[in-house]
Tab-separated table of C-alpha atoms in Angstrom:
chain	number	residue	atom	x	y	z
A	19	UNK	CA	-18.627	-9.759	8.616
A	20	UNK	CA	-15.844	-12.196	9.851
A	21	UNK	CA	-12.505	-11.701	8.833
A	22	UNK	CA	-12.322	-15.969	7.925
A	23	UNK	CA	-16.017	-15.135	5.398
A	24	UNK	CA	-14.527	-12.424	3.615
A	25	UNK	CA	-10.951	-14.168	2.981
A	26	UNK	CA	-12.598	-17.364	1.846
A	27	UNK	CA	-15.735	-17.217	0.769
A	28	UNK	CA	-17.399	-13.840	0.106
A	29	UNK	CA	-18.482	-12.990	-3.510
A	30	UNK	CA	-17.761	-16.589	-4.954
A	31	UNK	CA	-21.252	-17.658	-5.309
A	32	UNK	CA	-19.834	-21.589	-6.235
A	33	UNK	CA	-23.460	-22.684	-7.368
A	34	UNK	CA	-22.923	-20.491	-10.426
A	35	UNK	CA	-19.595	-22.308	-11.366
A	36	UNK	CA	-20.502	-26.004	-10.568
A	37	UNK	CA	-19.225	-25.844	-6.945
A	38	UNK	CA	-15.977	-25.282	-7.674
A	39	UNK	CA	-13.692	-24.614	-4.316
A	40	UNK	CA	-11.896	-22.114	-6.434
A	41	UNK	CA	-13.184	-19.650	-8.331
A	42	UNK	CA	-13.011	-19.506	-12.464
A	43	UNK	CA	-10.797	-17.651	-14.171
A	44	UNK	CA	-13.284	-15.787	-16.727
A	45	UNK	CA	-10.260	-15.156	-19.378
A	46	UNK	CA	-12.164	-12.950	-21.685
A	47	UNK	CA	-12.286	-9.864	-23.401
A	48	UNK	CA	-16.190	-9.560	-24.129
A	49	UNK	CA	-19.548	-10.857	-23.389
A	50	UNK	CA	-22.131	-11.823	-25.574
A	51	UNK	CA	-26.205	-11.191	-25.212
A	52	UNK	CA	-29.164	-13.266	-26.015
A	53	UNK	CA	-31.789	-10.109	-26.875
A	54	UNK	CA	-31.248	-6.738	-27.714
A	55	UNK	CA	-32.979	-5.451	-24.528
A	56	UNK	CA	-30.905	-7.891	-22.112
A	57	UNK	CA	-27.988	-5.489	-24.108
A	58	UNK	CA	-29.405	-2.028	-23.319
A	59	UNK	CA	-29.720	-3.477	-19.732
A	60	UNK	CA	-26.294	-4.538	-19.107
A	61	UNK	CA	-24.752	-1.053	-20.789
A	62	UNK	CA	-26.530	0.783	-18.545
A	63	UNK	CA	-25.559	-0.887	-15.535
A	64	UNK	CA	-21.771	-1.989	-16.720
A	65	UNK	CA	-20.213	-1.076	-13.367
A	66	UNK	CA	-22.087	-4.236	-11.999
A	67	UNK	CA	-22.955	-6.138	-15.273
A	68	UNK	CA	-20.265	-7.615	-17.562
A	69	UNK	CA	-20.301	-6.143	-20.944
A	70	UNK	CA	-16.815	-5.578	-21.616
A	71	UNK	CA	-13.695	-6.561	-19.495
A	72	UNK	CA	-12.182	-2.977	-19.485
A	73	UNK	CA	-15.569	-2.221	-17.149
A	74	UNK	CA	-16.845	-5.686	-15.495
A	75	UNK	CA	-15.594	-9.295	-15.121
A	76	UNK	CA	-16.638	-11.457	-12.816
A	77	UNK	CA	-13.665	-12.427	-11.484
A	78	UNK	CA	-12.166	-9.185	-11.184
A	79	UNK	CA	-16.063	-8.618	-9.107
A	80	UNK	CA	-15.331	-11.293	-6.716
A	81	UNK	CA	-11.742	-9.513	-5.875
A	82	UNK	CA	-13.248	-6.293	-5.731
A	83	UNK	CA	-16.254	-7.748	-2.917
A	84	UNK	CA	-13.412	-8.638	-0.664
A	85	UNK	CA	-11.342	-6.122	-1.011
A	86	UNK	CA	-14.042	-3.743	-0.171
A	87	UNK	CA	-15.500	-5.661	2.875
A	88	UNK	CA	-11.844	-5.792	4.017
A	89	UNK	CA	-11.219	-2.060	4.164
A	90	UNK	CA	-15.144	-1.601	5.700
A	91	UNK	CA	-16.092	0.498	2.517
A	92	UNK	CA	-19.281	-0.014	0.269
A	93	UNK	CA	-16.972	-0.777	-2.799
A	94	UNK	CA	-14.070	-0.915	-4.653
A	95	UNK	CA	-12.000	-0.678	-8.009
A	96	UNK	CA	-8.827	-2.543	-9.024
A	97	UNK	CA	-6.241	-1.516	-10.899
A	98	UNK	CA	-3.179	-2.555	-12.884
A	99	UNK	CA	-1.006	-0.786	-10.293
A	100	UNK	CA	-0.978	1.135	-6.991
A	101	UNK	CA	-0.154	3.903	-8.830
A	102	UNK	CA	-3.344	3.362	-10.945
A	103	UNK	CA	-5.255	3.581	-7.819
A	104	UNK	CA	-3.495	6.126	-6.400
A	105	UNK	CA	-3.561	8.348	-9.856
A	106	UNK	CA	-7.388	7.484	-10.128
A	107	UNK	CA	-8.298	8.960	-6.517
A	108	UNK	CA	-6.296	12.137	-7.242
A	109	UNK	CA	-7.540	12.913	-10.252
A	110	UNK	CA	-11.012	12.417	-9.517
A	111	UNK	CA	-10.628	14.744	-7.000
A	112	UNK	CA	-8.962	17.755	-8.422
A	113	UNK	CA	-9.619	20.147	-11.368
A	114	UNK	CA	-7.710	23.187	-13.218
A	115	UNK	CA	-6.777	25.809	-10.392
A	116	UNK	CA	-7.312	23.224	-7.411
A	117	UNK	CA	-5.348	22.846	-4.634
A	118	UNK	CA	-4.228	19.321	-2.744
A	119	UNK	CA	-3.245	19.183	0.570
A	120	UNK	CA	-0.660	16.297	0.762
A	121	UNK	CA	1.666	14.725	4.088
A	122	UNK	CA	5.266	15.850	3.370
A	123	UNK	CA	6.990	12.416	2.320
A	124	UNK	CA	4.469	10.338	0.513
A	125	UNK	CA	5.538	7.590	-2.139
A	126	UNK	CA	7.935	8.546	-4.260
A	127	UNK	CA	5.443	8.177	-7.818
A	128	UNK	CA	2.859	9.736	-5.437
A	129	UNK	CA	4.992	12.634	-4.719
A	130	UNK	CA	5.869	13.078	-8.646
A	131	UNK	CA	2.132	13.247	-9.972
A	132	UNK	CA	1.821	16.123	-7.642
A	133	UNK	CA	4.994	17.727	-8.273
A	134	UNK	CA	5.750	16.821	-12.037
A	135	UNK	CA	2.189	16.249	-13.742
A	136	UNK	CA	-0.909	18.031	-12.135
A	137	UNK	CA	1.066	21.599	-12.230
A	138	UNK	CA	0.427	20.817	-16.042
A	139	UNK	CA	-2.891	21.676	-15.339
A	140	UNK	CA	-3.024	24.378	-13.104
A	141	UNK	CA	-3.097	21.578	-9.738
A	142	UNK	CA	-0.881	23.290	-7.076
A	143	UNK	CA	-0.257	21.466	-3.681
A	144	UNK	CA	1.219	22.599	-0.699
A	145	UNK	CA	3.275	19.486	1.402
A	146	UNK	CA	2.758	19.725	5.328
A	147	UNK	CA	4.439	17.891	8.081
A	148	UNK	CA	1.294	14.994	8.471
A	149	UNK	CA	2.510	14.491	12.494
A	150	UNK	CA	0.738	17.593	13.279
A	151	UNK	CA	-2.867	18.079	12.846
A	152	UNK	CA	-2.977	21.753	13.027
A	153	UNK	CA	-0.013	22.316	10.383
A	154	UNK	CA	-2.630	20.163	8.005
A	155	UNK	CA	-5.532	22.683	8.795
A	156	UNK	CA	-3.714	25.650	7.926
A	157	UNK	CA	-2.533	24.106	4.687
A	158	UNK	CA	-6.005	24.241	3.307
A	159	UNK	CA	-7.011	27.324	1.064
A	160	UNK	CA	-10.190	28.093	-0.088
A	161	UNK	CA	-9.372	25.631	-3.366
A	162	UNK	CA	-8.258	22.735	-1.633
A	163	UNK	CA	-9.953	19.515	-3.167
A	164	UNK	CA	-8.037	16.842	-1.123
A	165	UNK	CA	-6.276	15.787	1.872
A	166	UNK	CA	-3.948	13.059	1.089
A	167	UNK	CA	-2.599	10.940	3.572
A	168	UNK	CA	-0.366	8.055	4.073
A	169	UNK	CA	-0.240	6.544	7.330
A	170	UNK	CA	2.846	5.233	8.277
A	171	UNK	CA	4.607	5.911	5.173
A	172	UNK	CA	7.120	3.408	3.949
A	173	UNK	CA	10.503	4.729	5.056
A	174	UNK	CA	10.302	6.541	7.940
A	175	UNK	CA	6.840	5.932	9.134
A	176	UNK	CA	5.268	8.811	10.317
A	177	UNK	CA	1.702	8.697	11.400
A	178	UNK	CA	-1.162	11.090	10.958
A	179	UNK	CA	-4.041	10.744	13.675
A	180	UNK	CA	-6.616	9.824	11.342
A	181	UNK	CA	-9.593	10.746	13.268
A	182	UNK	CA	-8.201	14.290	13.529
A	183	UNK	CA	-7.410	14.766	9.852
A	184	UNK	CA	-10.923	13.136	8.938
A	185	UNK	CA	-12.603	15.711	11.824
A	186	UNK	CA	-10.612	18.912	9.674
A	187	UNK	CA	-11.427	17.917	6.524
A	188	UNK	CA	-15.293	17.554	7.148
A	189	UNK	CA	-15.056	20.708	8.323
A	190	UNK	CA	-13.821	22.387	5.089
A	191	UNK	CA	-15.836	19.819	3.155
A	192	UNK	CA	-12.748	18.011	2.050
A	193	UNK	CA	-12.464	14.602	0.735
A	194	UNK	CA	-9.780	12.630	2.332
A	195	UNK	CA	-7.467	9.891	0.863
A	196	UNK	CA	-5.279	7.695	2.010
A	197	UNK	CA	-2.435	5.311	1.414
A	198	UNK	CA	-3.091	2.420	3.949
A	199	UNK	CA	-0.002	-0.004	1.749
A	200	UNK	CA	1.793	-0.029	4.905
A	201	UNK	CA	-0.750	-1.400	7.404
A	202	UNK	CA	-2.926	-3.348	5.436
A	203	UNK	CA	-6.839	-3.352	5.771
A	204	UNK	CA	-5.398	-6.361	8.720
A	205	UNK	CA	-3.884	-4.369	10.770
A	206	UNK	CA	-5.856	-0.846	10.046
A	207	UNK	CA	-9.086	0.536	8.556
A	208	UNK	CA	-9.118	4.312	7.805
A	209	UNK	CA	-12.789	4.307	6.844
A	210	UNK	CA	-13.402	3.498	10.612
A	211	UNK	CA	-11.635	6.872	11.752
A	212	UNK	CA	-13.810	8.896	8.908
A	213	UNK	CA	-11.587	8.874	6.384
A	214	UNK	CA	-13.343	8.895	2.609
A	215	UNK	CA	-11.215	6.815	0.396
A	216	UNK	CA	-8.630	3.874	0.858
A	217	UNK	CA	-5.893	3.083	-1.725
A	218	UNK	CA	-3.325	0.331	-1.663
A	219	UNK	CA	-0.453	-0.838	-3.933
A	220	UNK	CA	-1.868	-4.616	-3.769
A	221	UNK	CA	1.297	-6.009	-5.037
A	222	UNK	CA	2.649	-5.729	-1.382
A	223	UNK	CA	0.244	-7.248	1.599
A	224	UNK	CA	-2.472	-8.282	-0.200
A	225	UNK	CA	-1.318	-10.490	-3.231
A	226	UNK	CA	1.493	-11.402	-1.213
A	227	UNK	CA	3.421	-13.620	-3.212
A	228	UNK	CA	5.328	-11.234	-5.474
A	229	UNK	CA	3.841	-12.225	-8.940
A	230	UNK	CA	1.107	-10.026	-9.536
A	231	UNK	CA	1.690	-5.653	-9.485
A	232	UNK	CA	-1.870	-4.003	-8.646
A	233	UNK	CA	-3.332	-1.482	-6.804
A	234	UNK	CA	-7.002	-0.700	-5.147
A	235	UNK	CA	-9.416	2.020	-4.363
A	236	UNK	CA	-12.079	1.325	-1.739
A	237	UNK	CA	-14.687	4.024	-0.754
A	238	UNK	CA	-18.472	4.723	-1.110
A	239	UNK	CA	-20.902	3.983	-3.651
A	240	UNK	CA	-21.119	7.362	-5.114
A	241	UNK	CA	-17.427	7.880	-5.048
A	242	UNK	CA	-16.589	4.581	-6.427
A	243	UNK	CA	-19.489	4.628	-8.890
A	244	UNK	CA	-17.637	8.167	-9.938
A	245	UNK	CA	-14.395	7.166	-10.487
A	246	UNK	CA	-15.129	3.994	-12.667
A	247	UNK	CA	-16.926	5.933	-14.990
A	248	UNK	CA	-14.797	8.664	-15.215
A	249	UNK	CA	-10.841	8.004	-14.546
A	250	UNK	CA	-11.492	3.914	-14.471
A	251	UNK	CA	-13.147	3.493	-17.944
A	252	UNK	CA	-11.317	6.232	-19.337
A	253	UNK	CA	-7.889	5.768	-18.515
A	254	UNK	CA	-8.036	2.107	-18.632
A	255	UNK	CA	-5.676	1.064	-16.170
A	256	UNK	CA	-7.453	-2.031	-15.225
A	257	UNK	CA	-6.531	-5.514	-13.786
A	258	UNK	CA	-6.498	-8.443	-15.697
A	259	UNK	CA	-9.018	-11.919	-14.663
A	260	UNK	CA	-5.840	-13.955	-14.511
A	261	UNK	CA	-4.147	-11.534	-11.788
A	262	UNK	CA	-7.382	-10.979	-10.552
A	263	UNK	CA	-7.691	-15.096	-9.451
A	264	UNK	CA	-3.677	-14.740	-8.196
A	265	UNK	CA	-4.420	-12.377	-5.612
A	266	UNK	CA	-7.388	-14.109	-4.724
A	267	UNK	CA	-5.505	-16.808	-3.789
A	268	UNK	CA	-3.154	-14.741	-2.253
A	269	UNK	CA	-5.533	-13.286	0.066
A	270	UNK	CA	-6.127	-17.168	1.392
A	271	UNK	CA	-3.516	-16.640	3.974
A	272	UNK	CA	-3.631	-12.814	4.405
A	273	UNK	CA	-4.544	-13.024	7.949
A	274	UNK	CA	-1.692	-15.510	8.359
A	275	UNK	CA	1.066	-13.865	6.525
A	276	UNK	CA	0.625	-10.704	8.357
A	277	UNK	CA	0.787	-11.902	12.039
A	278	UNK	CA	3.907	-13.742	10.908
A	279	UNK	CA	5.838	-11.189	9.061
A	280	UNK	CA	4.684	-8.544	11.775
A	281	UNK	CA	5.759	-10.824	14.697
A	282	UNK	CA	9.318	-11.741	12.882
A	283	UNK	CA	10.213	-7.987	11.982
A	284	UNK	CA	9.342	-6.926	15.448
A	285	UNK	CA	11.583	-9.509	17.102
A	286	UNK	CA	14.878	-8.610	14.767
A	287	UNK	CA	13.787	-4.712	15.356
A	288	UNK	CA	14.173	-5.281	19.204
A	289	UNK	CA	17.765	-7.100	18.356
A	290	UNK	CA	18.848	-4.077	16.346
A	291	UNK	CA	17.999	-1.752	18.752
A	292	UNK	CA	20.554	-2.739	20.937
A	293	UNK	CA	23.318	-3.725	18.569
A	294	UNK	CA	26.864	-1.791	18.557
A	295	UNK	CA	26.841	-1.472	14.801
A	296	UNK	CA	23.445	0.180	14.536
A	297	UNK	CA	22.379	3.930	15.499
A	298	UNK	CA	18.843	4.024	15.664
A	299	UNK	CA	15.737	1.777	14.578
A	300	UNK	CA	12.248	3.075	13.197
A	301	UNK	CA	9.599	0.683	13.461
A	302	UNK	CA	6.115	1.903	15.257
A	303	UNK	CA	5.873	-0.623	17.831
A	304	UNK	CA	8.600	0.107	19.345
A	305	UNK	CA	8.592	2.265	22.571
A	306	UNK	CA	11.678	4.144	20.910
A	307	UNK	CA	9.281	5.217	18.442
A	308	UNK	CA	8.079	8.709	18.817
A	309	UNK	CA	4.540	8.141	17.580
A	310	UNK	CA	4.356	4.335	18.936
A	311	UNK	CA	1.003	5.477	21.368
A	312	UNK	CA	-0.642	6.652	18.107
A	313	UNK	CA	0.578	3.904	16.162
A	314	UNK	CA	-1.042	1.532	18.921
A	315	UNK	CA	-4.477	3.347	19.066
A	316	UNK	CA	-5.137	3.617	15.625
A	317	UNK	CA	-3.416	-0.019	14.361
A	318	UNK	CA	-3.177	-3.436	15.858
A	319	UNK	CA	0.019	-4.382	14.288
A	320	UNK	CA	3.257	-3.115	12.105
A	321	UNK	CA	3.479	-5.745	9.668
A	322	UNK	CA	7.306	-6.855	8.337
A	323	UNK	CA	8.473	-2.891	7.027
A	324	UNK	CA	10.497	-0.847	9.006
A	325	UNK	CA	14.197	1.051	8.721
A	326	UNK	CA	17.290	1.766	10.317
A	327	UNK	CA	20.559	3.967	10.714
A	328	UNK	CA	23.547	2.002	9.956
A	329	UNK	CA	26.497	3.814	12.621
A	330	UNK	CA	28.985	4.169	10.348
A	331	UNK	CA	31.449	6.312	9.775
A	332	UNK	CA	31.729	6.369	5.801
A	333	UNK	CA	29.596	5.898	2.631
A	334	UNK	CA	32.049	3.000	1.862
A	335	UNK	CA	31.702	1.405	5.304
A	336	UNK	CA	27.890	1.624	4.715
A	337	UNK	CA	28.650	0.099	0.990
A	338	UNK	CA	30.628	-3.236	2.806
A	339	UNK	CA	27.342	-3.845	4.945
A	340	UNK	CA	25.417	-4.906	1.787
A	341	UNK	CA	28.629	-6.611	0.650
A	342	UNK	CA	28.400	-8.823	3.462
A	343	UNK	CA	24.432	-8.915	3.790
A	344	UNK	CA	23.633	-12.486	3.220
A	345	UNK	CA	19.935	-13.698	3.402
A	346	UNK	CA	17.869	-10.659	2.018
A	347	UNK	CA	17.111	-9.965	-1.838
A	348	UNK	CA	18.524	-6.547	-3.018
A	349	UNK	CA	15.577	-4.738	-4.142
A	350	UNK	CA	12.345	-2.842	-4.137
A	351	UNK	CA	8.584	-2.803	-2.916
A	352	UNK	CA	7.404	-5.492	-0.095
A	353	UNK	CA	4.655	-7.760	1.223
A	354	UNK	CA	5.768	-10.817	-0.577
A	355	UNK	CA	7.360	-14.140	1.263
A	356	UNK	CA	10.677	-12.970	0.342
A	357	UNK	CA	12.592	-11.174	3.004
A	358	UNK	CA	14.262	-7.798	1.287
A	359	UNK	CA	16.633	-4.766	1.954
A	360	UNK	CA	16.608	-1.523	0.354
A	361	UNK	CA	19.669	0.982	1.531
A	362	UNK	CA	19.743	4.515	0.604
A	363	UNK	CA	23.263	4.082	-0.821
A	364	UNK	CA	21.359	2.745	-3.816
A	365	UNK	CA	20.029	5.861	-4.740
A	366	UNK	CA	23.471	7.491	-4.892
A	367	UNK	CA	25.407	7.798	-7.725
A	368	UNK	CA	22.343	6.487	-10.454
A	369	UNK	CA	23.310	7.782	-13.831
A	370	UNK	CA	21.114	10.719	-14.785
A	371	UNK	CA	19.676	11.446	-11.419
A	372	UNK	CA	20.318	13.394	-8.765
A	373	UNK	CA	21.352	11.899	-5.343
A	374	UNK	CA	18.852	11.006	-2.809
A	375	UNK	CA	17.976	13.138	0.186
A	376	UNK	CA	17.317	10.341	2.073
A	377	UNK	CA	20.358	9.778	4.591
A	378	UNK	CA	22.969	7.463	2.686
A	379	UNK	CA	23.190	5.376	6.172
A	380	UNK	CA	19.531	4.748	6.120
A	381	UNK	CA	18.374	0.938	5.641
A	382	UNK	CA	15.187	-0.525	4.943
A	383	UNK	CA	14.197	-3.880	5.816
A	384	UNK	CA	10.932	-6.198	4.955
A	385	UNK	CA	10.877	-9.125	6.703
A	386	UNK	CA	9.119	-11.863	5.197
A	387	UNK	CA	8.142	-15.501	6.167
A	388	UNK	CA	11.357	-16.973	6.793
A	389	UNK	CA	13.101	-18.089	10.044
A	390	UNK	CA	13.938	-14.818	12.113
A	391	UNK	CA	16.820	-16.304	13.711
A	392	UNK	CA	18.181	-17.710	10.521
A	393	UNK	CA	17.660	-13.940	9.059
A	394	UNK	CA	19.311	-12.532	11.833
A	395	UNK	CA	22.442	-14.820	10.816
A	396	UNK	CA	22.606	-13.017	7.819
A	397	UNK	CA	22.487	-9.543	8.895
A	398	UNK	CA	25.367	-10.275	11.220
A	399	UNK	CA	27.528	-11.682	8.384
A	400	UNK	CA	26.721	-7.457	6.798
A	401	UNK	CA	27.564	-6.462	10.203
A	402	UNK	CA	30.632	-8.099	10.185
A	403	UNK	CA	31.798	-7.273	6.402
A	404	UNK	CA	30.949	-3.789	7.476
A	405	UNK	CA	33.674	-4.101	10.784
A	406	UNK	CA	36.363	-5.648	8.626
């Protein structure tokens, strides 16, 4: 299906809604039935028929269709956060006494569910260097129930060879799940490489306007049906119809936003590579990136997120860079219209928490939709302050 068809028309069935160009928001918790037989039939097909909005809602259903099509999947579920989707995917594929193989540096809250939560129920894990398929296969045990990937990750951007990972998992009869938030379905479609499930923090690129927190899980009808009757309906981490309508609005410009942020970020990353105050730039699309060939084989773009190391002698010198920096908001996350900076220094000296293991001179930038030349002026202010 053409990308324009998915983003602009798929699932909207305007003849059902007075030919409204934008789909209505079915802001209701409940649905009524004319007859007892109608009620019974709806209950029997609650994944496809509206009974109660925790299960199926017409506005949310439009979004599900679009997201599944974007990821070349048969079906999708949407959740109240990215971690809602990630947790549901993991919980649906683990059991007491089971084992999960995960790449070594996943999203921090994915790390938390594997390290802090699942061991309470007898589920163990092994973190591996995802850049080496041999290490992934060596970590698989007789009780392994899931291979969890994140390619690229969202700090240092290591990739996994998706085709090789899928082949290894299928050889051992293990399902695969990948966090595809970094690339978005515009720049990478893991199911095409044999991956079984795709999750996103849809808060990022899919919504793209920094006003909705949501997650998505894409996969086969069988997988999504099992998660629907299990973790989705039981735990109830669903998305509201109003938020679903905002995401549908955000998807209209997804392709344009991804191209813009990719081009602007690459331009700034190339400028940073030659800057005397910068040690190293980590951007999958740069020839200097160790896995550049793999990135270009699996992806068609890299979006707006990348990192670099300040060539700073002291922690205080690094802090001065952020004191002088202009035009970037100091914040977590990425994928909206606004450019962001997340310094590793922010995770040092936090009351009640151990210092981060990430080097303090690492800086993560997200390049939004602003003029890259205007943003570069803001970066130069930071470098000038750092040298002062």
